[in-house]
Coordinates of C-alpha atoms and ligand atoms in Angstrom, one line a residue:
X989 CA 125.4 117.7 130.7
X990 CA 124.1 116.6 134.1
X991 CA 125.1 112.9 134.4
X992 CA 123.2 112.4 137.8
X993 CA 119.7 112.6 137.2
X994 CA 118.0 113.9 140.5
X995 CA 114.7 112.6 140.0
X996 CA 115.2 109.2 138.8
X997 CA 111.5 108.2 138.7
X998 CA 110.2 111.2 136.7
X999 CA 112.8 110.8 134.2
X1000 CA 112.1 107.3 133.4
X1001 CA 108.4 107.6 133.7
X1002 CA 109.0 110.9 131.3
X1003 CA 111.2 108.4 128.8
X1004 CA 108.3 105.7 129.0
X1005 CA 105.8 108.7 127.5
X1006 CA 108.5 109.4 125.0
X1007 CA 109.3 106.0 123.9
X1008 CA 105.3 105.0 123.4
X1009 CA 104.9 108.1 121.4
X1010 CA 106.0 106.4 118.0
X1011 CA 105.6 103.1 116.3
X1012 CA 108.5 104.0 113.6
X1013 CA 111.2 101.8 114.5
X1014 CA 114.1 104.3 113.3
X1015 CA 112.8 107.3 115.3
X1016 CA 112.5 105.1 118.3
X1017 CA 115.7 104.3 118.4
X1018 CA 116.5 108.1 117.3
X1019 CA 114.4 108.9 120.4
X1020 CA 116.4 106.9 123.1
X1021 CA 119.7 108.0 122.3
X1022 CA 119.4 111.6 121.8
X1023 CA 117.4 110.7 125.4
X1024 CA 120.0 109.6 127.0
X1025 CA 122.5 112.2 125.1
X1026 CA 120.7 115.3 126.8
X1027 CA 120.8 113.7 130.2
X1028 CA 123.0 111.6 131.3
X1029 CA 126.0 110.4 128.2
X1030 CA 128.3 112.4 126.3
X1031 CA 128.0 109.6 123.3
X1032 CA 125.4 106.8 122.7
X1033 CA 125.0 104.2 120.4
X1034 CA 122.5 101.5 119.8
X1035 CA 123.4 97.8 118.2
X1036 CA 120.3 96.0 117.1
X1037 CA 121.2 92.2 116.4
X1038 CA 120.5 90.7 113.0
X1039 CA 118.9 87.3 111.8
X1040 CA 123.0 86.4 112.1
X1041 CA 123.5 87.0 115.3
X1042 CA 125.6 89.9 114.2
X1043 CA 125.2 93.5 116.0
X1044 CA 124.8 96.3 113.7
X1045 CA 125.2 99.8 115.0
X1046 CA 121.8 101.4 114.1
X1047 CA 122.0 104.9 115.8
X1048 CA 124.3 107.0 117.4
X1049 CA 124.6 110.4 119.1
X1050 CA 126.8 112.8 120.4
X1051 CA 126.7 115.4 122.5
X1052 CA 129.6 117.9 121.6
X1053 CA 128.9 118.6 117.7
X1054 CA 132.4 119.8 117.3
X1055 CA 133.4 115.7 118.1
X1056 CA 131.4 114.9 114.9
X1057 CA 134.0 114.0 112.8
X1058 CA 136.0 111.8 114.8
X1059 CA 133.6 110.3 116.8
X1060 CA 132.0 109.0 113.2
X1061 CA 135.4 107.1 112.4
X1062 CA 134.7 105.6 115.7
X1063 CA 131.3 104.6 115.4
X1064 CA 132.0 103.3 112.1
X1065 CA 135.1 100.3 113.6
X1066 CA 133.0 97.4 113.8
X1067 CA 132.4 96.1 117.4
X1068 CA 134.9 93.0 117.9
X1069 CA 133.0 89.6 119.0
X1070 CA 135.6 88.3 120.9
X1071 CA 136.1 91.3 123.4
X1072 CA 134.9 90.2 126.4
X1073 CA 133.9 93.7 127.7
X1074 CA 131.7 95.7 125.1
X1075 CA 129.0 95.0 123.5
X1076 CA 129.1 91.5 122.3
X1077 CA 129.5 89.9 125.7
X1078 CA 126.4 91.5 126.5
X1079 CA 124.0 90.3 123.7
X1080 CA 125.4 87.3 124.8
X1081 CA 125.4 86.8 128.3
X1082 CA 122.2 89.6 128.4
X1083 CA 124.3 90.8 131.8
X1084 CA 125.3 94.8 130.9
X1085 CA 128.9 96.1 131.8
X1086 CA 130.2 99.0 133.7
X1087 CA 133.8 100.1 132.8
X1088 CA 133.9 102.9 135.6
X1089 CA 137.3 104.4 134.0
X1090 CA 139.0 103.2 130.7
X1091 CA 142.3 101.6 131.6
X1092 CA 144.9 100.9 129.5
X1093 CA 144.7 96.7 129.5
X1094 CA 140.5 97.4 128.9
X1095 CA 142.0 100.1 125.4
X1096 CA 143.9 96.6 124.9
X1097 CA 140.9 94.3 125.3
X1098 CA 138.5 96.3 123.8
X1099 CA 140.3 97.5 120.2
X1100 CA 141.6 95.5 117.7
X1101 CA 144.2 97.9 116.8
X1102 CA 146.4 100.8 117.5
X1103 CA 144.3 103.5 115.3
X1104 CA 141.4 102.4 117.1
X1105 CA 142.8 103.1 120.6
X1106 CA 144.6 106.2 119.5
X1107 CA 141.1 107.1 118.5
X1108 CA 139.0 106.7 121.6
X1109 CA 142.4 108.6 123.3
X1110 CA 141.8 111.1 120.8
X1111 CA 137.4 111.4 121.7
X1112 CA 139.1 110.7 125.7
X1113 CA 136.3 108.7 126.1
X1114 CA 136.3 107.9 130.1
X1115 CA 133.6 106.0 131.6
X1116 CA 131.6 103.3 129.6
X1117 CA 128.2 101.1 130.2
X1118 CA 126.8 98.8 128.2
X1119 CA 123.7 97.7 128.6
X1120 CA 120.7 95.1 126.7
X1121 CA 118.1 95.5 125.1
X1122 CA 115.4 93.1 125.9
X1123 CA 112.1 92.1 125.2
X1124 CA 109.7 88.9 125.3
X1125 CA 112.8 87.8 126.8
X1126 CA 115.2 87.9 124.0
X1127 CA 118.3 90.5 123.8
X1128 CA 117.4 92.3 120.6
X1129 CA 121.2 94.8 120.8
X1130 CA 122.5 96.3 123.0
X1131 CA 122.2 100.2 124.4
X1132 CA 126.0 101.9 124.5
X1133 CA 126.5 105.1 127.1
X1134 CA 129.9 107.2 127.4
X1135 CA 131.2 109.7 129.3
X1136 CA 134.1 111.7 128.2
X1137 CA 134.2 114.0 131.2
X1138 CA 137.4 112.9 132.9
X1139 CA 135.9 114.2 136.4
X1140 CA 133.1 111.8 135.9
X1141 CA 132.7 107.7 136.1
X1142 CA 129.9 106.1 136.3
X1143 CA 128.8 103.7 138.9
X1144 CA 126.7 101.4 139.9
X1145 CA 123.4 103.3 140.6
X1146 CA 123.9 105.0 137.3
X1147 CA 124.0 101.4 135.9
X1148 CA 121.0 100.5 137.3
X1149 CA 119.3 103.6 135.6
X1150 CA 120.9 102.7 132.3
X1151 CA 118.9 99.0 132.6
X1152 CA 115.5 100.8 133.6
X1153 CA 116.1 103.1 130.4
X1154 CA 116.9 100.4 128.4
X1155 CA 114.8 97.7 129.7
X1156 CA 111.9 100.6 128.5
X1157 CA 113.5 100.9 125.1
X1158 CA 114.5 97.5 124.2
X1159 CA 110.0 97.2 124.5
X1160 CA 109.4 100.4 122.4
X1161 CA 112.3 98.9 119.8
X1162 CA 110.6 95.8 119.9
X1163 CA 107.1 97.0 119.7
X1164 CA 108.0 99.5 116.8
X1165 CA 109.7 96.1 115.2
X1166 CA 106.5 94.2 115.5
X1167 CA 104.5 96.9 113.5
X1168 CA 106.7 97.5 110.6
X1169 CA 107.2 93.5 110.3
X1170 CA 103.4 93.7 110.6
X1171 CA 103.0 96.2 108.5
X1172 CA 105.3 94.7 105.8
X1173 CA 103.5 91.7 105.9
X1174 CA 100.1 93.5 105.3
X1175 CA 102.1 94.9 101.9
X1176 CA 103.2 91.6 100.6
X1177 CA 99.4 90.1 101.4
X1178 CA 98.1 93.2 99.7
X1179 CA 100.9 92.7 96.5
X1180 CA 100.2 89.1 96.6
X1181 CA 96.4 89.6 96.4
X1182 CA 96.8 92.2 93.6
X1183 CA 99.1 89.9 91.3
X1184 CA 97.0 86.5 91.8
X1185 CA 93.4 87.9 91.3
X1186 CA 94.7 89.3 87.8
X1187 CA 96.5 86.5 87.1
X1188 CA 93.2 84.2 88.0
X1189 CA 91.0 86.7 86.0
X1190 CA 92.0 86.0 82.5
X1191 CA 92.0 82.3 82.3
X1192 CA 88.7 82.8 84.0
X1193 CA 87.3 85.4 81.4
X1194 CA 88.1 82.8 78.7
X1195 CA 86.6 79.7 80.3
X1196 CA 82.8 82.3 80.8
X1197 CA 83.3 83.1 77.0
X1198 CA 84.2 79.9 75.3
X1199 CA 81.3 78.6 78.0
X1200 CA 78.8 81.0 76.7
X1201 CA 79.8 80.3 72.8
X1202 CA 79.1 77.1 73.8
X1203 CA 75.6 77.5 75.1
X1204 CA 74.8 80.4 72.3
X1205 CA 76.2 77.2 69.6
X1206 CA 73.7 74.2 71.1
X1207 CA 71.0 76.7 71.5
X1208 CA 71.1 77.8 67.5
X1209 CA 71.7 73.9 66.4
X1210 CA 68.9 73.1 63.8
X1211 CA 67.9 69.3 65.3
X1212 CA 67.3 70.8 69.2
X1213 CA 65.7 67.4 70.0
X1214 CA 69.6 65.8 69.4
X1215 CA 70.8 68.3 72.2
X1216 CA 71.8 66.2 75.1
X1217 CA 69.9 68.5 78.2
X1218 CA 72.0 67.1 80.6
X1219 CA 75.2 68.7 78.7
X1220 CA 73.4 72.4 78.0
X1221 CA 72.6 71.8 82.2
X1222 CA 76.4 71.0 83.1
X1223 CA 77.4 74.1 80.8
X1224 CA 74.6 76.6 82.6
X1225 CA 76.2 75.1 85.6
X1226 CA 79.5 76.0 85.0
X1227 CA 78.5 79.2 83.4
X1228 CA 77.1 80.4 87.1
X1229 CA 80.0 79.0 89.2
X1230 CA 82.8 80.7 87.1
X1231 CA 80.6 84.2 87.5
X1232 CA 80.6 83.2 91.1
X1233 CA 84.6 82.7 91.4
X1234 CA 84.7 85.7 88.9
X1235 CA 82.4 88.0 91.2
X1236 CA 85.0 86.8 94.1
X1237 CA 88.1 87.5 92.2
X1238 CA 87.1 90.8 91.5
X1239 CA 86.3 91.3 95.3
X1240 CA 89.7 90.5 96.0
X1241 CA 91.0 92.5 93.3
X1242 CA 88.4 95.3 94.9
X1243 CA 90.4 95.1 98.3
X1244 CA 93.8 95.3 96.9
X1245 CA 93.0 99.1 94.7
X1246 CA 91.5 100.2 97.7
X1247 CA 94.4 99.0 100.2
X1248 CA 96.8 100.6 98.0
X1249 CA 94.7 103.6 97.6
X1250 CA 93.7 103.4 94.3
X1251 CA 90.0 103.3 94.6
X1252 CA 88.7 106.1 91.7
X1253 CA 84.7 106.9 91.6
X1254 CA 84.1 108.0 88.3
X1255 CA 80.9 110.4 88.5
X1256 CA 78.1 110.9 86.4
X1257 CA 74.4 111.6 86.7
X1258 CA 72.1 108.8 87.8
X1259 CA 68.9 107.8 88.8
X1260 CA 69.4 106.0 92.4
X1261 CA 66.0 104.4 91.4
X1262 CA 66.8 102.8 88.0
X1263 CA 69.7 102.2 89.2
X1264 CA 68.5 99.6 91.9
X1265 CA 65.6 98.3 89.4
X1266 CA 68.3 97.4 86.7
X1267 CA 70.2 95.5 89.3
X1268 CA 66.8 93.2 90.5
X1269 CA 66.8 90.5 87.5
X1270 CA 70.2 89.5 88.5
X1271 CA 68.7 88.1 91.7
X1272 CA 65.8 86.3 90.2
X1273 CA 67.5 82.6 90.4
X1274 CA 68.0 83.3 94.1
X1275 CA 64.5 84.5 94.6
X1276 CA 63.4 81.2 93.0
X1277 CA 65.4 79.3 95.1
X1278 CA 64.6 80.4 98.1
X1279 CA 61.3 80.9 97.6
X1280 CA 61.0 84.0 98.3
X1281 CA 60.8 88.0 96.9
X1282 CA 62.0 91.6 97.0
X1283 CA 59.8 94.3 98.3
X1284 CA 60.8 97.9 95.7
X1285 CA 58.7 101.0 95.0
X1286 CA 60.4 102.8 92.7
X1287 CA 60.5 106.1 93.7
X1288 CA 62.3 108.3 90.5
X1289 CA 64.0 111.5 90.7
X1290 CA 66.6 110.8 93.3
X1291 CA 69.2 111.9 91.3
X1292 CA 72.9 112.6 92.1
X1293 CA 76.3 112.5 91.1
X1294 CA 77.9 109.2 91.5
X1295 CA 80.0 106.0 90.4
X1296 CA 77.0 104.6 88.7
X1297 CA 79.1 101.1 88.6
X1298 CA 80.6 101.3 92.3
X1299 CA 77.0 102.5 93.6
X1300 CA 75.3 99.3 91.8
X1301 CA 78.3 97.4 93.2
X1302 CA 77.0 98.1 96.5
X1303 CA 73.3 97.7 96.3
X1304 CA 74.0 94.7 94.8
X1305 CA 76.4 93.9 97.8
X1306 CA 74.0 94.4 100.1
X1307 CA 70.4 93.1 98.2
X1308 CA 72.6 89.9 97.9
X1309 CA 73.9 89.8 101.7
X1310 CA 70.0 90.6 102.9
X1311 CA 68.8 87.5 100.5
X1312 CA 72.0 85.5 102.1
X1313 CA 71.7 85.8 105.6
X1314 CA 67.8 87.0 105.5
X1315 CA 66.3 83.2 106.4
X1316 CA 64.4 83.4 103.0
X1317 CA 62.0 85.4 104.2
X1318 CA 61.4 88.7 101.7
X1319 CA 64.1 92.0 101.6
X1320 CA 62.1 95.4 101.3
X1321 CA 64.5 98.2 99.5
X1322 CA 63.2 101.9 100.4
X1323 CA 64.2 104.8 99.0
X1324 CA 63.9 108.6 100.6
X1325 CA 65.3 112.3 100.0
X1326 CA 66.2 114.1 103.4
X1327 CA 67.7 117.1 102.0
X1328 CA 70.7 117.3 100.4
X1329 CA 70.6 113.6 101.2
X1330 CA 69.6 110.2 98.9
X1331 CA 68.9 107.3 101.6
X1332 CA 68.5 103.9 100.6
X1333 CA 67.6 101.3 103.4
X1334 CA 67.6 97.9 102.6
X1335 CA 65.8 95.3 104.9
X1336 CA 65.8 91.5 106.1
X1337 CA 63.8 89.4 108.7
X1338 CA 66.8 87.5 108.8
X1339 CA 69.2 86.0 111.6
X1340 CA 70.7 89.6 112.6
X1341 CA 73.7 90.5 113.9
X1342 CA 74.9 90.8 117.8
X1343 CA 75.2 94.1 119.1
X1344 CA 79.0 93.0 120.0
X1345 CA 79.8 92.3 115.9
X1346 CA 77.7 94.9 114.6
X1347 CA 81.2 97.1 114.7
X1348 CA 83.6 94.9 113.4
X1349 CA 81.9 93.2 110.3
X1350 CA 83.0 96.6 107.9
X1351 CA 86.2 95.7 108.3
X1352 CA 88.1 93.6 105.5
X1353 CA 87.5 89.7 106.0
X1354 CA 85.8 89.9 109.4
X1355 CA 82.6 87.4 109.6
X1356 CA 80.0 87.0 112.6
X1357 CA 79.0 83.9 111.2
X1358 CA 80.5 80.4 110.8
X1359 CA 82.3 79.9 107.3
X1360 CA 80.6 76.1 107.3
X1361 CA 77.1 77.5 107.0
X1362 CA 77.5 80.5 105.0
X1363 CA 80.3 81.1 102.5
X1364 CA 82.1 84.2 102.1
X1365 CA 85.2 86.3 102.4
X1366 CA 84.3 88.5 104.4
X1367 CA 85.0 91.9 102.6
X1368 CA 81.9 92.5 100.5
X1369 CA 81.2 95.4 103.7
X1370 CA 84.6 96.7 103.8
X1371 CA 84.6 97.5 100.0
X1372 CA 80.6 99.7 100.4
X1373 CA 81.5 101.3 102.9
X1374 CA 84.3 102.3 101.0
X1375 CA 82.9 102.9 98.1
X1376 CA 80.0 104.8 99.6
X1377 CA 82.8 107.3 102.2
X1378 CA 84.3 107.7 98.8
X1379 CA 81.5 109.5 97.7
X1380 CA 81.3 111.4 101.2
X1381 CA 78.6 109.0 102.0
X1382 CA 77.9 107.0 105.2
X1383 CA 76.9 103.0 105.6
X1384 CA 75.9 102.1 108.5
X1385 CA 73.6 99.2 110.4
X1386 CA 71.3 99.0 112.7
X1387 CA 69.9 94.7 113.6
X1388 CA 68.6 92.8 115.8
X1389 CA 70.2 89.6 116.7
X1390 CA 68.0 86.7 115.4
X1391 CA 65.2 89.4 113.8
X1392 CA 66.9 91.1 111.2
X1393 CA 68.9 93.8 109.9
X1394 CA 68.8 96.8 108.0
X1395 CA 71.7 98.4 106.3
X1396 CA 71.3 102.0 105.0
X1397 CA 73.8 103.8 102.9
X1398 CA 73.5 107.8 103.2
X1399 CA 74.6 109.5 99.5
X1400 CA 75.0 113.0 99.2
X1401 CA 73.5 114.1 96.1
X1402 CA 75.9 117.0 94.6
Ligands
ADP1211 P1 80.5 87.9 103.6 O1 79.0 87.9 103.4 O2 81.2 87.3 102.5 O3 80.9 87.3 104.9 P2 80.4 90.8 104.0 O4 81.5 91.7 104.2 O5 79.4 91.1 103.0 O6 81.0 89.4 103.7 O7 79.7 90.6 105.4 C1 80.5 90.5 106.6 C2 79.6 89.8 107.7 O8 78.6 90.7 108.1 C3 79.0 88.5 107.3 O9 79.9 87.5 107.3 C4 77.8 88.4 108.2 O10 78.3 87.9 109.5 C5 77.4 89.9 108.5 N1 76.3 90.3 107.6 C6 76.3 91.0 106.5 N2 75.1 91.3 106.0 C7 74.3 90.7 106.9 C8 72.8 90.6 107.0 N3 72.0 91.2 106.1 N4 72.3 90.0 108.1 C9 73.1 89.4 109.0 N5 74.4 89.4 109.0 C10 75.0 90.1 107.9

């Protein structure tokens, strides 16, 4: 064990390197103590304060193995809040503490009771420092060093060093906090989608159906002049909106099997052709309304293996998107073999996307446009291109702000 670190400046910048190399809070702490352990402390241990204000000891080292044992029973006491020279004082004042050599009124102070001190006789623990852990200027714990080495006590330069080191920790604790909070959060939002989109589906499944009996019911009455139009209109009405919020739910309920990894792709043989010239009659009300038409030349015998129902889940993702944002003017579909490769490109004279969005809009709920003019979620993109990479395919874009877009999605075919 060194204790004095020669180069000061290397072995903080070499801890900094360390420290940034992991975003998993419990190796991060792992990481700084056996740090500190090889160079300059015969124990360390880290208290990380909770919600309560209460320090729990998260991570401790040691350097002699043979100390295990005993040193254990001694990690384990729980720190006292009311001694006014450990740890506590400093989550609280956020000043650290040097005890250069233990004294016999600081064994008094600092342990509660006589099998405590006869223990840290026993370990002949020496020198102390305590110092915090900070970030965003809060004391998050609180970063424990000992020598046992009754030749050595530390002093005030090594003090200084124990701040830098932890100063640089209590960031990288801090930082590998953020993420697993963040990434905790990101599981609950993904739970929470899964559980309400089911939930919303099967209410919603009923109202379509007993919608649909209803239409099927006044369209076989006998007298149709007694059917009230208005009434068969509000129906057809509702009919579309709930397969709207139906379409929607399932998008959501799309985003939560693939965030959790569950995406399957079932394959079978299909004709990418057919395929797209089945989907077309679904878009005919939009082509009415808006006036406008979609360019296809079938081209057959582009066949491959694939998720007949995830591939026509994209097309129809992206034919609907070109129609959406494609100023009414008409969408050309093309379809070409290069190889061992089926291409589809699928074209709009619409309002294009920046060059600055063009990379973000894959991912799940990011929009270049404003919500106000053009509804959406945002994760129609994000769920082809992970359908199509699924299939060890590639989606991609290539637009013009303000001229148009088109989107092409590369499928292998075997
Ligand atoms: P949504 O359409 O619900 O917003 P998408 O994931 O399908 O979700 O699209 C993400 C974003 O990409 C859209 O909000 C829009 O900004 C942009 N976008 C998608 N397709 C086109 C297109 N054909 N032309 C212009 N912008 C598009």
């Amino acid at each position: 064990m060194p204790y004095k670190i020669k180069d000061k400046i290397k072995f903080l910048s070499e801890a900094s390197k360390i420290l940034s190399s992991s975003l998993d809070y419990n190796s991060t702490l792992s990481v700084i103590a056996k740090l500190a352990v090889s160079q300059f402390a015969d124990y360390c241990m880290i208290d990380i304060l909770d919600a309560k204000g209460k320090l729990l000891r998260v991570t401790t080292q040691i350097d002699d193995k043979s100390l295990h044992k005993l040193a254990q029973k001694m990690f384990d006491f729980p720190s006292d809040p009311k001694n006014k020279q450990a740890v506590y004082e400093v989550a609280k004042t956020g000043n650290s503490i040097l005890v250069e050599t233990i004294s016999e009124e600081w064994l008094k102070g600092a342990s509660r009771n006589p099998e405590e001190r006869k223990l840290i006789k026993k370990l002949g623990l020496h020198s102390f420092m305590f110092t915090p852990l900070k970030s965003r200027q809060t004391i998050i714990g609180v970063l424990t060093l000992v020598s046992n080495n009754p030749k050595f006590s530390y002093t005030k330069s090594d003090l200084l060093l124990a701040e830098e080191l932890s100063s640089r920790a209590g960031i990288a604790v801090d930082k590998a906090r953020l993420y697993m909070e963040a990434q905790d959060a990101v599981r609950m939002r993904d739970e929470f989608l899964s559980i309400a989109s089911h939930e919303l589906k099967t209410p919603l499944t009923s109202i379509l159906l007993n919608l649909q009996l209803a239409l099927m019911k006044i369209h076989s009455a006998t007298n149709q002049k007694t059917v009230p139009k208005d009434v068969v209109k509000l129906i057809e009405t509702n009919i579309s909106q709930s397969r709207r919020m139906s379409r929607l739910i399932n998008d959501l309920l799309n985003i939560s099997v693939i965030s959790s990894g569950r995406l399957e792709i079932e394959k079978e043989e299909c004709d990418l052709s057919s395929l797209i010239a089945d989907i077309l009659p679904r878009f005919s009300k939009s082509l009415k309304r808006r006036k406008t038409k979609i360019v296809f030349k079938k081209k057959p015998g582009i066949i491959g293996n694939w998720d007949s129902l995830r591939i026509e889940q994209v097309m129809s993702n992206l034919i609907s998107n070109a129609l959406k944002y494609g100023n009414n003017k008409p969408v050309s579909i093309s379809l070409s073999k290069l190889g061992n490769i089926a291409k589809v490109e699928i074209h709009d004279e619409g309002i294009g996307i920046a060059k600055q969005d063009q990379g973000f809009i894959f991912e799940r709920f990011k929009r270049a446009v404003a919500s106000k003019e053009y509804k959406g979620l945002g994760v129609g993109l994000y769920i082809s291109r992970q359908i199509v990479e699924a299939h060890g395919g590639k989606l991609k874009v290539v637009s013009q702000y303000k001229k148009g877009s088109t989107f092409t999605v590369d499928l292998p075919i075997k």
